Short mmCIF file of C-alpha atoms in Angstrom, two decimals:
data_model
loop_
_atom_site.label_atom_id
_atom_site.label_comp_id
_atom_site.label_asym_id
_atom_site.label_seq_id
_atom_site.Cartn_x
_atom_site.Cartn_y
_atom_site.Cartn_z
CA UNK A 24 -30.03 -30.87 -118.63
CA UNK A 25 -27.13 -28.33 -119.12
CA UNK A 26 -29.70 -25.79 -120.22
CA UNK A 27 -32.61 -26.35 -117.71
CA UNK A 28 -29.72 -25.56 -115.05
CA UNK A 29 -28.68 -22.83 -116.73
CA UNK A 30 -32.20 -21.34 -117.22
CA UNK A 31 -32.99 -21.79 -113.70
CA UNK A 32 -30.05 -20.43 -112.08
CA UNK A 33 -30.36 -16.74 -114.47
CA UNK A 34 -33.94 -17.07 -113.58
CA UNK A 35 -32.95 -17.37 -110.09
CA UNK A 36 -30.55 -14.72 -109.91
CA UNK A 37 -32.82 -12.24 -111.56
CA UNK A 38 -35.08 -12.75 -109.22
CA UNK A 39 -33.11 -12.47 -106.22
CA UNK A 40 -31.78 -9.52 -107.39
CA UNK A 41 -35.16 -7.51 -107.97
CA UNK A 42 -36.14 -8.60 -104.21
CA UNK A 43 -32.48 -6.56 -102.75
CA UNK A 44 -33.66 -3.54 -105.00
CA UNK A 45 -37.20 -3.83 -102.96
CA UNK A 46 -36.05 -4.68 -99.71
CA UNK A 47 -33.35 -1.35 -100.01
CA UNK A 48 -36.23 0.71 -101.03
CA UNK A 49 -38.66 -0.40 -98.14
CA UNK A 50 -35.89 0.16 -95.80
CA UNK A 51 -35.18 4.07 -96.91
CA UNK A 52 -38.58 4.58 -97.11
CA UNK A 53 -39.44 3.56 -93.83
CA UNK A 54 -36.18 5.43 -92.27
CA UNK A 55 -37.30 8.72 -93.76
CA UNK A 56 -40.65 7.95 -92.26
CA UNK A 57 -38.92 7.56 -88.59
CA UNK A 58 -36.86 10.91 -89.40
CA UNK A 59 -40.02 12.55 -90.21
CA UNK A 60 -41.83 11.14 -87.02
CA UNK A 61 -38.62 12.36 -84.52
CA UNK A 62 -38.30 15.42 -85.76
CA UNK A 63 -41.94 15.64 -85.14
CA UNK A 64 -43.15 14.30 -81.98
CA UNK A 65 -39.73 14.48 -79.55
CA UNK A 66 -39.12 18.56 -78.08
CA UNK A 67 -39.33 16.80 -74.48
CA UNK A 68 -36.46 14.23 -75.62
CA UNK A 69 -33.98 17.18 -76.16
CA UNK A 70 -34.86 18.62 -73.25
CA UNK A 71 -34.52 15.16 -71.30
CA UNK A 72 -30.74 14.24 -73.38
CA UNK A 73 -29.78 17.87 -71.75
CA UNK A 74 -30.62 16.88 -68.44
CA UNK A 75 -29.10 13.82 -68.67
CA UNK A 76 -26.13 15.60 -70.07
CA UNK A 77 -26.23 18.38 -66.86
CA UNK A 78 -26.65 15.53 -64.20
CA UNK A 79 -23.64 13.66 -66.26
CA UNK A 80 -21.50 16.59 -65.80
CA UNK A 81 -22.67 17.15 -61.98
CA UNK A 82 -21.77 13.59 -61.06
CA UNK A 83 -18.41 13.95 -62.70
CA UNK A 84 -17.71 17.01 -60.84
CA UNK A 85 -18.88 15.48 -57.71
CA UNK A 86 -16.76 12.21 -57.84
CA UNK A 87 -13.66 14.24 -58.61
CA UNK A 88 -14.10 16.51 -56.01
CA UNK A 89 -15.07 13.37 -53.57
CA UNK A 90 -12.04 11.85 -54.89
CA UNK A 91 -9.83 15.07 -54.45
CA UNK A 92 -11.41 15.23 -50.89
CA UNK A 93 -10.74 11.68 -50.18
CA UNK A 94 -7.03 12.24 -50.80
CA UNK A 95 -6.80 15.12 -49.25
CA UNK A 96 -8.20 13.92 -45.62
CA UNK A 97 -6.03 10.93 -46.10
CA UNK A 98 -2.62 13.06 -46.79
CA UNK A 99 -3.38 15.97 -44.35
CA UNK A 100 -4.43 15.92 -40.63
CA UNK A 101 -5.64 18.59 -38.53
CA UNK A 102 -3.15 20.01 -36.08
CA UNK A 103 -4.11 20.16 -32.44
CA UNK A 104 -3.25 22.32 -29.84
CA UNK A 105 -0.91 20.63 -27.78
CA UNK A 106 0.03 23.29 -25.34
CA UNK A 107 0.05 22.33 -21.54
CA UNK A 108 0.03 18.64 -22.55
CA UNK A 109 2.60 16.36 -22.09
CA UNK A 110 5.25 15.51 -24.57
CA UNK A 111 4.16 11.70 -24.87
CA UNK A 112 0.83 13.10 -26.01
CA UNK A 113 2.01 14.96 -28.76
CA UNK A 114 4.64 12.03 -29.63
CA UNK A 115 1.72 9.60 -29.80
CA UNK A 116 -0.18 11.50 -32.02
CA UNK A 117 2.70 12.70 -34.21
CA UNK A 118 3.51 8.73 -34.39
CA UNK A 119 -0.40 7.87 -35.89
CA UNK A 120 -0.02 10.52 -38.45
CA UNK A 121 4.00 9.96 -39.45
CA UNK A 122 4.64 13.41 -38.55
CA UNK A 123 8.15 14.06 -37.51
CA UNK A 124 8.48 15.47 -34.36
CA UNK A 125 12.18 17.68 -33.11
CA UNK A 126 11.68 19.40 -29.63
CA UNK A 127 13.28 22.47 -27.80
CA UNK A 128 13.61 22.67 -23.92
CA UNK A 129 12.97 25.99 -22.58
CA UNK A 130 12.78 27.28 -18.81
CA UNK A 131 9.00 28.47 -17.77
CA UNK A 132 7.48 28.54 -14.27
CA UNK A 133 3.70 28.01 -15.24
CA UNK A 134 3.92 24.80 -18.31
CA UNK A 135 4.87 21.52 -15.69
CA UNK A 136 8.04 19.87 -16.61
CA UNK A 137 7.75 18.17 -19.80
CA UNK A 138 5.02 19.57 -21.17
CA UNK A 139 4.53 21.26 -23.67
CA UNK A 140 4.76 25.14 -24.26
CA UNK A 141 3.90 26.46 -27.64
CA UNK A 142 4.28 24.57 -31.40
CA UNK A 143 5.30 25.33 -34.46
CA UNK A 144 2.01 24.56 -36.28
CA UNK A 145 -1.00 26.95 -35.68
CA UNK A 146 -4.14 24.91 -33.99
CA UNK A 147 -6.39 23.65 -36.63
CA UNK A 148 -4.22 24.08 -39.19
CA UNK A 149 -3.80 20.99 -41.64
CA UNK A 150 -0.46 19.76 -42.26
CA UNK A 151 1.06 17.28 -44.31
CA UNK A 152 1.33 13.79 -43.53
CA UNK A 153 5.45 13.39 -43.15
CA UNK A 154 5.94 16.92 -42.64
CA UNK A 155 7.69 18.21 -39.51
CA UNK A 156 6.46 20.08 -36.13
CA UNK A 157 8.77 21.52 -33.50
CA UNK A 158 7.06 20.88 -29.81
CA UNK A 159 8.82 23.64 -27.19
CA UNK A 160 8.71 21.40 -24.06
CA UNK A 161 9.26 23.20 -20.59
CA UNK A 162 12.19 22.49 -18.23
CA UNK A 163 10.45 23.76 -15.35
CA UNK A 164 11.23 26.98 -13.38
CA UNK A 165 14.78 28.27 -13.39
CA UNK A 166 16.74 26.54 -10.66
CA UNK A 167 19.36 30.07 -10.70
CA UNK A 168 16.09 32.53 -9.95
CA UNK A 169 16.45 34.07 -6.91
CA UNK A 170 13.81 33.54 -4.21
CA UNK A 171 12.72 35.68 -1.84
CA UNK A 172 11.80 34.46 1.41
CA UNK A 173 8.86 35.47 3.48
CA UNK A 174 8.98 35.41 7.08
CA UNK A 175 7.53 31.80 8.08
CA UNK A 176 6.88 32.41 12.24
CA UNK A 177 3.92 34.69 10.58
CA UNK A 178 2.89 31.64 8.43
CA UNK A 179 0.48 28.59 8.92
CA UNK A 180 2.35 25.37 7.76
CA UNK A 181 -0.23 24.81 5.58
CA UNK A 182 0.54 28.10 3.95
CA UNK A 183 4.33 27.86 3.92
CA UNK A 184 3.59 24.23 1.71
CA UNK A 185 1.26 25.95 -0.94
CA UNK A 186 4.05 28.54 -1.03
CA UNK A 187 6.76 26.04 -1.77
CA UNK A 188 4.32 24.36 -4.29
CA UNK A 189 3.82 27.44 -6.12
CA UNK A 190 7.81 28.47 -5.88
CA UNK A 191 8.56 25.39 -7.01
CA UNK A 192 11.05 24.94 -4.31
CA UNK A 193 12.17 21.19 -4.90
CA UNK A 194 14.96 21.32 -2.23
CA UNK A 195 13.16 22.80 0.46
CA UNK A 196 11.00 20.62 2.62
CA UNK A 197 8.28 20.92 5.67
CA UNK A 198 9.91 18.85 8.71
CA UNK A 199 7.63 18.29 11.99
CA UNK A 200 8.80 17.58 14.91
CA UNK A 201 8.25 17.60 18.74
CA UNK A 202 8.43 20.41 21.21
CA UNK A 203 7.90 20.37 24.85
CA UNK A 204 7.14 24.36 24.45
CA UNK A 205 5.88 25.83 21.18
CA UNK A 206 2.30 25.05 20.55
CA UNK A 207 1.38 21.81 17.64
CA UNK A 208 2.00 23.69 14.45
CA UNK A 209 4.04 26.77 14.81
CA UNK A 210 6.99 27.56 13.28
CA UNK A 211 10.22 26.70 15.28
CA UNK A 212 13.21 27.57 12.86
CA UNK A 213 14.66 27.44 9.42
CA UNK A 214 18.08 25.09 8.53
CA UNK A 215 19.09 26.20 4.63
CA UNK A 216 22.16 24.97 3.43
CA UNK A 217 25.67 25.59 4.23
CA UNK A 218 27.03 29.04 2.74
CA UNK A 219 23.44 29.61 1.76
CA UNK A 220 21.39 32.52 3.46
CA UNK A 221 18.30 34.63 3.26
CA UNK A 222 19.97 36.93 0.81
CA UNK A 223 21.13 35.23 -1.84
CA UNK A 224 18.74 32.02 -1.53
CA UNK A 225 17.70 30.84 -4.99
CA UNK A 226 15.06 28.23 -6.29
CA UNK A 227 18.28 25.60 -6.37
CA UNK A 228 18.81 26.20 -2.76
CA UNK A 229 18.38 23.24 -0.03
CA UNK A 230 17.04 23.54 3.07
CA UNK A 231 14.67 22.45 5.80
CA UNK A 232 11.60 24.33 7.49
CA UNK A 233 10.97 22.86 11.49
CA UNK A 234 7.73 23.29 12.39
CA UNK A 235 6.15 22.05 16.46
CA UNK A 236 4.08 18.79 16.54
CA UNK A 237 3.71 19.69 20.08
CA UNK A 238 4.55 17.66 22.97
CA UNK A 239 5.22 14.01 22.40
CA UNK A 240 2.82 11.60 24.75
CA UNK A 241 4.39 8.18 25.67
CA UNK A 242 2.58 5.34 27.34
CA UNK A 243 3.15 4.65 30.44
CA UNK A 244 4.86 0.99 29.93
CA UNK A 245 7.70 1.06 31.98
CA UNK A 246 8.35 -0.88 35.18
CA UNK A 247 10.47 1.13 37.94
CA UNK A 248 13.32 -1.92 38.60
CA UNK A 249 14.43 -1.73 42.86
CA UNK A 250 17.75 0.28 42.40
CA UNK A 251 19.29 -1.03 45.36
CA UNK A 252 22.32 -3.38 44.99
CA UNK A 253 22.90 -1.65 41.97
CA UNK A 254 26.43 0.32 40.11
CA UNK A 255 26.11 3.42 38.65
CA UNK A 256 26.69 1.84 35.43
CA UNK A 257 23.85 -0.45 35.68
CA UNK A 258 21.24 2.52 36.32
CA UNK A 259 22.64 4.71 33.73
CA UNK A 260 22.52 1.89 31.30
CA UNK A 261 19.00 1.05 31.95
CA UNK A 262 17.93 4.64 31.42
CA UNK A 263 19.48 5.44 28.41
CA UNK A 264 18.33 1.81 26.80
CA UNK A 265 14.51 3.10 28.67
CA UNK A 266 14.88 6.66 27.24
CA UNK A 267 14.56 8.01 31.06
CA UNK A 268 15.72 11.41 32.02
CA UNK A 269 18.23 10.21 35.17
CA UNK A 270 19.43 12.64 37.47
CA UNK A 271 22.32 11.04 39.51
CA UNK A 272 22.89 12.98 43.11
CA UNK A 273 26.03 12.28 45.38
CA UNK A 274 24.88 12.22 48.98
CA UNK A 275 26.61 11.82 52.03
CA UNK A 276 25.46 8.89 54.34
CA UNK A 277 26.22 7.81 57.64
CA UNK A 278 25.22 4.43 56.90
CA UNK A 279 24.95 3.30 53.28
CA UNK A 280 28.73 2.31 51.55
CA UNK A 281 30.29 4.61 49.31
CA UNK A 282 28.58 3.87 45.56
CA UNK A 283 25.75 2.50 46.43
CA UNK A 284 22.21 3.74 46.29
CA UNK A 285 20.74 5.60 49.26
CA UNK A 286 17.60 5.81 47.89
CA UNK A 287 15.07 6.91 44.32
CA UNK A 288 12.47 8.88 43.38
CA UNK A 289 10.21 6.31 41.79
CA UNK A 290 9.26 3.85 43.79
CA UNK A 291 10.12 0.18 42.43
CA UNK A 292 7.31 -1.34 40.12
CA UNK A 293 5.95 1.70 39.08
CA UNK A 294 5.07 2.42 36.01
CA UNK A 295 6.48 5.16 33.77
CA UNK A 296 6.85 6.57 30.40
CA UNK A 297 10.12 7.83 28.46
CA UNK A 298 11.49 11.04 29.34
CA UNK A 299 9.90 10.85 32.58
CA UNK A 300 12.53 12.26 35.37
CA UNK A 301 13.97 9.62 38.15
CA UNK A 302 16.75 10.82 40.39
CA UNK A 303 18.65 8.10 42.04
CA UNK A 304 20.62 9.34 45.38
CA UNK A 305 24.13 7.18 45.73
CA UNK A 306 25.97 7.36 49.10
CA UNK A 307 29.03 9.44 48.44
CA UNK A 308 30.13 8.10 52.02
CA UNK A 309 29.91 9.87 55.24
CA UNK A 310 29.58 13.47 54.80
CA UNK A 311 31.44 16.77 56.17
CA UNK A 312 29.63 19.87 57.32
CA UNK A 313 31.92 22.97 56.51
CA UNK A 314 31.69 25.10 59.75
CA UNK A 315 30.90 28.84 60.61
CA UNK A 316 34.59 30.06 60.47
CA UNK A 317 33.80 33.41 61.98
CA UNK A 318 33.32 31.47 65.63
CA UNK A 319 36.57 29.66 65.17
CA UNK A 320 40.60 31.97 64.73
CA UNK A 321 42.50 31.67 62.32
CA UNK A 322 44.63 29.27 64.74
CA UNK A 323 41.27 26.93 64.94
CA UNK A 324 40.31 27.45 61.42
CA UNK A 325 43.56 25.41 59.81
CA UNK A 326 42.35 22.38 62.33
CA UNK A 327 38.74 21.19 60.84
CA UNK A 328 39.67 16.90 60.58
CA UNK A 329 39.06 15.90 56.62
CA UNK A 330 39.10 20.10 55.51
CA UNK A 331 41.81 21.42 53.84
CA UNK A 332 41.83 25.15 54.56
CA UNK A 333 43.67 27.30 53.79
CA UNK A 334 44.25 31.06 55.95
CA UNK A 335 44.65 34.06 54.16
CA UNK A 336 44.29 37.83 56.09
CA UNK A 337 43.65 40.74 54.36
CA UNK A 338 43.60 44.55 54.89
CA UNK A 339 40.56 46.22 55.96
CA UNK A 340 39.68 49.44 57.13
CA UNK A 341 36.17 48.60 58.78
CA UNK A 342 36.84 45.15 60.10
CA UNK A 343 38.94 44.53 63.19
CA UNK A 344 41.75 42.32 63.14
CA UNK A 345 41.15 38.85 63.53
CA UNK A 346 37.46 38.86 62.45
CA UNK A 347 35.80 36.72 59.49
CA UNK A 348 35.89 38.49 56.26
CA UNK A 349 34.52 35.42 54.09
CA UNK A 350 34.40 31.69 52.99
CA UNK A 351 34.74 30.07 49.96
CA UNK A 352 31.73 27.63 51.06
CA UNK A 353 29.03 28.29 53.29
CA UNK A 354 28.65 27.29 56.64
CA UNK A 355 26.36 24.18 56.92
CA UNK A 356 27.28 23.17 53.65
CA UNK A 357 27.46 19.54 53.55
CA UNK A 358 30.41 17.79 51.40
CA UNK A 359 31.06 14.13 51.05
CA UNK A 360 34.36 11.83 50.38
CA UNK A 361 33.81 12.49 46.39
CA UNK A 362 33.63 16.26 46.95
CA UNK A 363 36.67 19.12 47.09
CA UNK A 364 37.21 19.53 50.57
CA UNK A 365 39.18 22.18 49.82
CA UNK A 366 38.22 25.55 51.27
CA UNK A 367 39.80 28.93 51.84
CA UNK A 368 39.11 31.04 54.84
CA UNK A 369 40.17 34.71 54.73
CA UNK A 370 40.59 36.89 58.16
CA UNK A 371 40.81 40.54 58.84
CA UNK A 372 44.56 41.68 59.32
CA UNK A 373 43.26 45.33 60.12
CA UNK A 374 44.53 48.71 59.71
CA UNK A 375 48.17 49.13 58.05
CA UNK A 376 50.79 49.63 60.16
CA UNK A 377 53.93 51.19 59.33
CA UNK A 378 56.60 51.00 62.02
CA UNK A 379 60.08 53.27 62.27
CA UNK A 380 62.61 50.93 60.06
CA UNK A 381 65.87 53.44 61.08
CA UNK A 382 68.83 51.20 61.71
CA UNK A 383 67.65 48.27 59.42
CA UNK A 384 69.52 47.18 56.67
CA UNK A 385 68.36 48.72 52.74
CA UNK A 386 68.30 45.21 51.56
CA UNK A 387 65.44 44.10 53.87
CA UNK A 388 63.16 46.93 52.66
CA UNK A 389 61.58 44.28 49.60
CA UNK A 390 60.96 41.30 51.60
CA UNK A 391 59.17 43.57 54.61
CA UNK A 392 56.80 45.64 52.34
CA UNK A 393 55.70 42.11 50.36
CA UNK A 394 55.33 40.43 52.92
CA UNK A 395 53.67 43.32 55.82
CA UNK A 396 51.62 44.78 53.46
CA UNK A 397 51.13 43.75 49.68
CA UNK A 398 50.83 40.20 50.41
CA UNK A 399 47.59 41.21 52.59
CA UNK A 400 46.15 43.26 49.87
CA UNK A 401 47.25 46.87 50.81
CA UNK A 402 49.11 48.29 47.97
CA UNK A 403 52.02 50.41 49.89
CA UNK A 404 55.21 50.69 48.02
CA UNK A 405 58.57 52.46 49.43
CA UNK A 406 61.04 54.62 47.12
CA UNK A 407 64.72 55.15 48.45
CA UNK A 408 66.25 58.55 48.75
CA UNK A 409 70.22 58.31 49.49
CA UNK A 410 71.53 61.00 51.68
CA UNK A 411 75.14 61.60 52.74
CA UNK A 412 75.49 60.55 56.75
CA UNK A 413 77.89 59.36 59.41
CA UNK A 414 75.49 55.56 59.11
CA UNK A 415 77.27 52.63 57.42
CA UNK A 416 76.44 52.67 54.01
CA UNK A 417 72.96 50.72 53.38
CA UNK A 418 71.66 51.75 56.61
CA UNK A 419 67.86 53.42 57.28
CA UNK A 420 68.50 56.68 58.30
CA UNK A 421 65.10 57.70 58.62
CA UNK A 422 61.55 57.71 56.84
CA UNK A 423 58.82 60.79 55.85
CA UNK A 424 56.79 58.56 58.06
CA UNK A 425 56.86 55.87 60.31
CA UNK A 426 55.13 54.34 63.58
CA UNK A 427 51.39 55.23 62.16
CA UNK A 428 48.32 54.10 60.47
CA UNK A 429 48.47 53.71 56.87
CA UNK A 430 45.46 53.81 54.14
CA UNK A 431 45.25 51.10 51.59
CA UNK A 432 47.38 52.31 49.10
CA UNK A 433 50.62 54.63 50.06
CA UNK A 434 54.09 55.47 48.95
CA UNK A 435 56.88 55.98 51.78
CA UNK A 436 60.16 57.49 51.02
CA UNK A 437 63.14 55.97 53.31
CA UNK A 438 66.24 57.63 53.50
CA UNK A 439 69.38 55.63 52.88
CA UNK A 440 73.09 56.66 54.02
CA UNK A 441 75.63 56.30 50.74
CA UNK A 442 78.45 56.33 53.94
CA UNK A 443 79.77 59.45 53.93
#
């Protein structure tokens, strides 16, 4: 049994073997037959592995560079031009893109306030993501440039606003308001500040330009009231709460107490608007007709009942003595118990007269030229020339003229004894 295994197992073996051997054999054989076949038949499979190669290459190329792109749009961003745009623009945008945004004011009279007026950053160009731009933001025109102004009565008001606009004049301002005489929109006058004028007015300057809305036209809504019965008080009250233009007259009357009203111009229940005129006549009691004083003398004259006059005369060359030479109120002119009755009535003394004054006393000379001739408007003085003589001492002696005519204004010499 032993050997029959042992036979058939080397028999095996053997056999196995030999079939490897064959099955190596086959396998070279047919290999070499493939290498001979490829080397053969494939000049369009080079070509086709080179291609393949090329387009391998390409696509690498292209997804690095879509890659590198793809970075770079995410970590850049294109920088605008922000210039005449507001600050909160730019801030908005800086905040989507994480740029970092510092800012410098500067004055400038054509960027608005707050906006921007140049950048740091070209337009266009692309800047880091977290990098920093500087925005110069305008302040606005500079409040200490001086202005120079035009002449505005030569101006429309329209005009003289687009001129502010354009100045930008932020204290100035365009005021309307009414006029009974200059026409609806012309120019009525210019209030600038205190210690501020046309010279030295700059853009910081206050000030106010008044221009005519014309006349102001009120309804007619007011009811007259019946004045009568009525104080003083009372009417002025009700025209100043009515906006009425009252005109109080003192008359005299004859019949109508003192204070009350004699009569108005606007009849009771009529109607009115503000600023319309009313004059209200109030009895001032009875009245007093200053007379013609050049039919009365001066005796008369200083007897005229409630009158106070008073008589003056004065010098005159041309009138005669006695005669009117004027009145401090006219004849005819009617006063009343709430007036001055106080007048002044002024005669004619006439010529100058200068008598002889020999034997009269030196003492008396002052009192008799004040009183003869100065006090009446003639300006005649004296000077005293002391002479020896046999006369008491003091006494006139004589004059370088006496008993005569004198003109208005003269100087007499009077000779005075020293009494011896």
């Amino acid at each position: 049994m032993s050997d029959f295994l042992s036979n058939f197992d080397s028999n095996k073996m053997e056999k196995n073997s030999d079939n490897v051997v064959e099955e190596k054999q086959r396998r070279v054989s047919q290999n070499k037959k493939y290498e001979n076949e490829e080397t053969e038949l494939d000049p369009e499979y080079l070509k086709k592995k080179k291609r393949q190669k090329l387009i391998l290459i390409l696509l690498t190329i292209v997804l690095l560079a879509v890659s590198g792109l793809t970075y770079y749009q995410v970590s850049y961003v294109t920088m605008p031009n922000f210039k005449g745009k507001s600050l909160s623009d730019a801030q908005k945008w800086a905040t989507q893109y994480k740029i970092k945004v510092s800012t410098e004011d500067e004055f400038n009279e054509k960027i608005e306030v707050n906006s921007i007026i140049k950048q740091s950053k070209k337009e266009k160009k692309k800047i880091k993501k977290g990098s920093s731009v500087t925005f110069f933001v305008s302040k606005g025109a500079n409040p200490d440039d001086k202005i120079t102004l035009p002449n505005f009565k030569e101006m429309k008001q329209s005009d003289v606003e687009k001129w502010i606009k354009k100045e930008q004049l932020e204290s100035m301002v365009v005021v309307d308001e009414y006029s009974e005489t200059a026409p609806k929109g012309s120019f009525l006058r210019e209030e600038l500040s205190e210690g501020v004028d046309r010279e030295n007015f700059s853009r910081k300057d206050s000030g106010k330009l008044i221009f005519s809305k014309g006349k102001e036209v009120y309804q007619k809504d007011i009811s007259v009231p019946d004045f009568k019965g009525k104080t003083q008080l009372e009417i002025e009250n009700w025209a100043k709460k009515n906006e009425v233009e009252l005109e109080i007259k003192k008359v005299s009357s004859e019949s109508i107490p003192l204070g009350q009203v004699v009569e108005q111009s606007i009849k009771e229940k009529e109607k009115i608007a503000k600023k319309t005129k009313l004059t209200v006549n109030i009895s001032a009691g009875k009245g007093v007709k200053v007379p013609n004083f050049a039919n009365l003398t001066k005796e008369n004259a200083m007897t005229q009942g409630k009158l106070q006059v008073t008589v003056e005369e004065r010098f005159n060359l041309d009138i005669p003595y006695g005669e009117l030479l004027s009145q401090s109120l006219e004849a005819e002119t009617e006063l009343t118990e709430e007036d001055d009755l106080s007048i002044k009535v002024m005669y004619s003394a006439g010529k100058p007269y200068l008598k002889d004054l020999s034997g009269q006393n030196e003492g008396e000379l002052q009192k008799y030229f004040y009183d003869k001739f100065r006090s009446k408007g003639a300006n005649i003085y004296y000077v005293v020339n002391y002479v020896n003589s046999d006369a008491p001492k003091g006494e006139i002696v004589s004059m370088d003229t006496s008993n005569t005519f004198l003109p208005l204004e003269y100087t007499v010499t009077v000779n005075v004894s020293l009494g011896y």
